[in-house]
Amino acid sequence: MRLWVLCLLALLFVGLLIAVEQSGVFDRVMGRNVRVNDPMFGDYQRGSTSFLDEDGKDVFVAQVYPDTPLILSGFPSYTSKQFRLPTDARPLSGTYNLVFSSDTVPGSEGALRVTINGVKRADTVLQPGRVRQRVQVELTPTELAAGELDVRLALVGHGPMAECTPNEAIAAVVAILPESGLRMALDKAPSTIADRLALWGDLIPVKWRADGKAVDAVTLITAARLAQRGYGIYFGDKGYAGQQLADVEKVAAGRPSRIPQLRYPISLVSVSENAGARRFDRETTWRYRYDVSQLPNGELPSALDLRMLVGPIGDTRTALFVTLNDHLLLTRTLSDTDQRFNNSVALPAGDQSDRNELAVTLTAHERDEQRCGSRRLIAAEMLPDTVLRGGGERLIPPLAQVAAQVRANMPAAFKSGTLSAPQAQNAALLLAQMKPSSISFSSSQPGSTIEVLTGDVSAALRRVRPVGQQWLVYFPGDQRAGAMVEPFSPQGGAAKAAVALLVTVNRPAEAAAPAPAAGAAGTPRATADAAQ
């Protein structure tokens, strides 16, 4: 009898353990000890600014971009991240920790591939449904001594083959979570600004306090100058301000911009995601993005020399499309004789703007549209001699013209009321696009004024007394489109903005660049004859 009771109690105890384990209570309780050092960030921008215990040797470098989170959509898709390692405090050991959430359609077969400095280090099979997965890759001595790590992520595989879907690009979506990054043990705690810049991943924390006093113009302008040089900035309750931030600027001055300066001819495969051969079913796209600020003297590309190797096409309907900013430039149906594709595509100046995206898309479908579930892989590669050729019009963005007016009428006075940290960050990013490193600021006999408008911007504009030449600079709803510039008007687009800059030139110099002209829609036109 006692034996039966003991067996029953043992079964109940085992069942209780299984229930507790499945509920995750064990993980939540014990995880305090196991995962206490795992950084968890709800804000992907803040992810790389809380990287370390300043008195410790154990550091974490988050895998974030200041502009956007990392998301891979469809098969195949690619992204990359460069990590700079500290040089004064030397790495002794480290791991690349990848945490991601995936949403995979049932029947898909895919993996997330990790390549570090050109060496494939890990393939992780995606689990069906919505799951969270974790990968840890131990860094080799060669990688730790490299000074910089080029980490490339690729989502490879294919969607379900049992259905006639028009496109399997949505078969899987992977979001790289902010707690992903490098965990390293250093020989000493980081102490130099150069090491901190490396560990921040070029996202600099700016300490900002909105305490009702006068705005800290020095900190805001210094942060704008750092952003101009390509660094990300994050305003919060921790970081550097005043003279400390100015010291950071001195060291950061030599850091190459995140947006590289280009020279013609410009190779599209210089972007890592476009390099190498691809095998795809149904559709694949190569993308290349460029800003006018990257181009030599603002000279637009005149043509795309497209060189591709495609095949075997076989019994498929394969077509090639080239678009520029969603404008269709070329369509062509390929045949078996088009295994090597050579064509030059004109890039009209009218289709180009301050920020541009060029896309080359290949599609392949079975000729027998009634067949379902069949899989036909097409191999394709964009060749290294696929380039953008110069010779196009010279484009001077309206914002550059306004900045030229300010530079010709220095010093500039800077005015602002009390700003919250998000408002100050927005204002600094707007000011950064006016190249503040070449503007001298002083309130003594200013020739121009830059004033920050926040809160009810529409009401603030109605109170402005028009004087001299005035423009409004603001971000539209989609900040990725860049800053907008328009002549001053209380009813302009800036009235709906959360933060705007009111730029006033009191005494326009005759030698200054001409003021941006207003087009039919009231938006300044870029011109080809303004001096930068």
PDB file of C-alpha atoms in Angstrom, residues 354 396-406 429-435 469-476 481-489 492-495 497 499-505 514-526:
ATOM      1  CA  ASP A 354      17.478  64.417 -52.746  1.00  0.00           C
ATOM      2  CA  ILE A 396      21.648  71.671 -55.315  1.00  0.00           C
ATOM      3  CA  PRO A 397      18.958  70.744 -52.747  1.00  0.00           C
ATOM      4  CA  PRO A 398      16.842  73.637 -51.438  1.00  0.00           C
ATOM      5  CA  LEU A 399      18.168  73.098 -47.905  1.00  0.00           C
ATOM      6  CA  ALA A 400      21.737  73.561 -49.171  1.00  0.00           C
ATOM      7  CA  GLN A 401      20.694  76.848 -50.752  1.00  0.00           C
ATOM      8  CA  VAL A 402      19.182  78.088 -47.480  1.00  0.00           C
ATOM      9  CA  ALA A 403      22.332  77.016 -45.603  1.00  0.00           C
ATOM     10  CA  ALA A 404      24.449  78.945 -48.137  1.00  0.00           C
ATOM     11  CA  GLN A 405      22.386  82.064 -47.386  1.00  0.00           C
ATOM     12  CA  VAL A 406      23.025  81.621 -43.654  1.00  0.00           C
ATOM     13  CA  LEU A 429      18.730  66.523 -36.537  1.00  0.00           C
ATOM     14  CA  LEU A 430      17.088  69.347 -38.504  1.00  0.00           C
ATOM     15  CA  LEU A 431      20.003  71.675 -37.787  1.00  0.00           C
ATOM     16  CA  ALA A 432      22.481  68.951 -38.792  1.00  0.00           C
ATOM     17  CA  GLN A 433      21.181  69.033 -42.364  1.00  0.00           C
ATOM     18  CA  MET A 434      22.218  72.692 -42.615  1.00  0.00           C
ATOM     19  CA  LYS A 435      25.886  71.784 -42.021  1.00  0.00           C
ATOM     20  CA  GLN A 469      14.017  86.376 -46.159  1.00  0.00           C
ATOM     21  CA  GLN A 470      12.483  83.525 -44.152  1.00  0.00           C
ATOM     22  CA  TRP A 471      12.139  79.777 -44.609  1.00  0.00           C
ATOM     23  CA  LEU A 472      10.751  76.906 -42.584  1.00  0.00           C
ATOM     24  CA  VAL A 473      12.673  73.644 -42.174  1.00  0.00           C
ATOM     25  CA  TYR A 474      10.880  70.584 -40.800  1.00  0.00           C
ATOM     26  CA  PHE A 475      10.517  66.838 -41.071  1.00  0.00           C
ATOM     27  CA  PRO A 476       7.383  65.530 -42.778  1.00  0.00           C
ATOM     28  CA  ALA A 481      12.227  61.434 -46.695  1.00  0.00           C
ATOM     29  CA  GLY A 482      14.567  64.075 -45.264  1.00  0.00           C
ATOM     30  CA  ALA A 483      13.948  67.639 -44.171  1.00  0.00           C
ATOM     31  CA  MET A 484      11.496  69.789 -46.108  1.00  0.00           C
ATOM     32  CA  VAL A 485      12.116  73.474 -46.901  1.00  0.00           C
ATOM     33  CA  GLU A 486       9.455  76.026 -47.786  1.00  0.00           C
ATOM     34  CA  PRO A 487       9.200  79.822 -47.813  1.00  0.00           C
ATOM     35  CA  PHE A 488       7.661  81.177 -44.629  1.00  0.00           C
ATOM     36  CA  SER A 489       3.884  80.972 -44.484  1.00  0.00           C
ATOM     37  CA  GLY A 492       2.474  75.962 -44.902  1.00  0.00           C
ATOM     38  CA  GLY A 493       3.198  72.293 -44.302  1.00  0.00           C
ATOM     39  CA  ALA A 494       5.348  73.182 -41.292  1.00  0.00           C
ATOM     40  CA  ALA A 495       2.196  74.173 -39.400  1.00  0.00           C
ATOM     41  CA  ALA A 497       5.012  69.602 -37.739  1.00  0.00           C
ATOM     42  CA  VAL A 499       9.249  70.768 -34.443  1.00  0.00           C
ATOM     43  CA  ALA A 500      10.313  73.302 -37.078  1.00  0.00           C
ATOM     44  CA  LEU A 501      13.195  75.702 -37.653  1.00  0.00           C
ATOM     45  CA  LEU A 502      12.412  79.271 -38.672  1.00  0.00           C
ATOM     46  CA  VAL A 503      15.428  80.545 -40.645  1.00  0.00           C
ATOM     47  CA  THR A 504      15.608  84.309 -41.128  1.00  0.00           C
ATOM     48  CA  VAL A 505      18.249  86.156 -43.169  1.00  0.00           C
ATOM     49  CA  PRO A 514      20.218  82.780 -54.768  1.00  0.00           C
ATOM     50  CA  ALA A 515      17.254  82.049 -52.558  1.00  0.00           C
ATOM     51  CA  PRO A 516      15.352  78.845 -53.359  1.00  0.00           C
ATOM     52  CA  ALA A 517      12.595  79.574 -55.845  1.00  0.00           C
ATOM     53  CA  ALA A 518       9.037  78.592 -55.034  1.00  0.00           C
ATOM     54  CA  GLY A 519       7.443  76.184 -57.454  1.00  0.00           C
ATOM     55  CA  ALA A 520       3.787  75.828 -58.349  1.00  0.00           C
ATOM     56  CA  ALA A 521       3.135  73.954 -55.118  1.00  0.00           C
ATOM     57  CA  GLY A 522       5.009  76.486 -53.026  1.00  0.00           C
ATOM     58  CA  THR A 523       7.941  74.097 -52.496  1.00  0.00           C
ATOM     59  CA  PRO A 524      11.470  75.390 -53.248  1.00  0.00           C
ATOM     60  CA  ARG A 525      12.982  73.965 -56.407  1.00  0.00           C
ATOM     61  CA  ALA A 526      16.496  72.579 -56.494  1.00  0.00           C
TER      62      ALA A 526
END
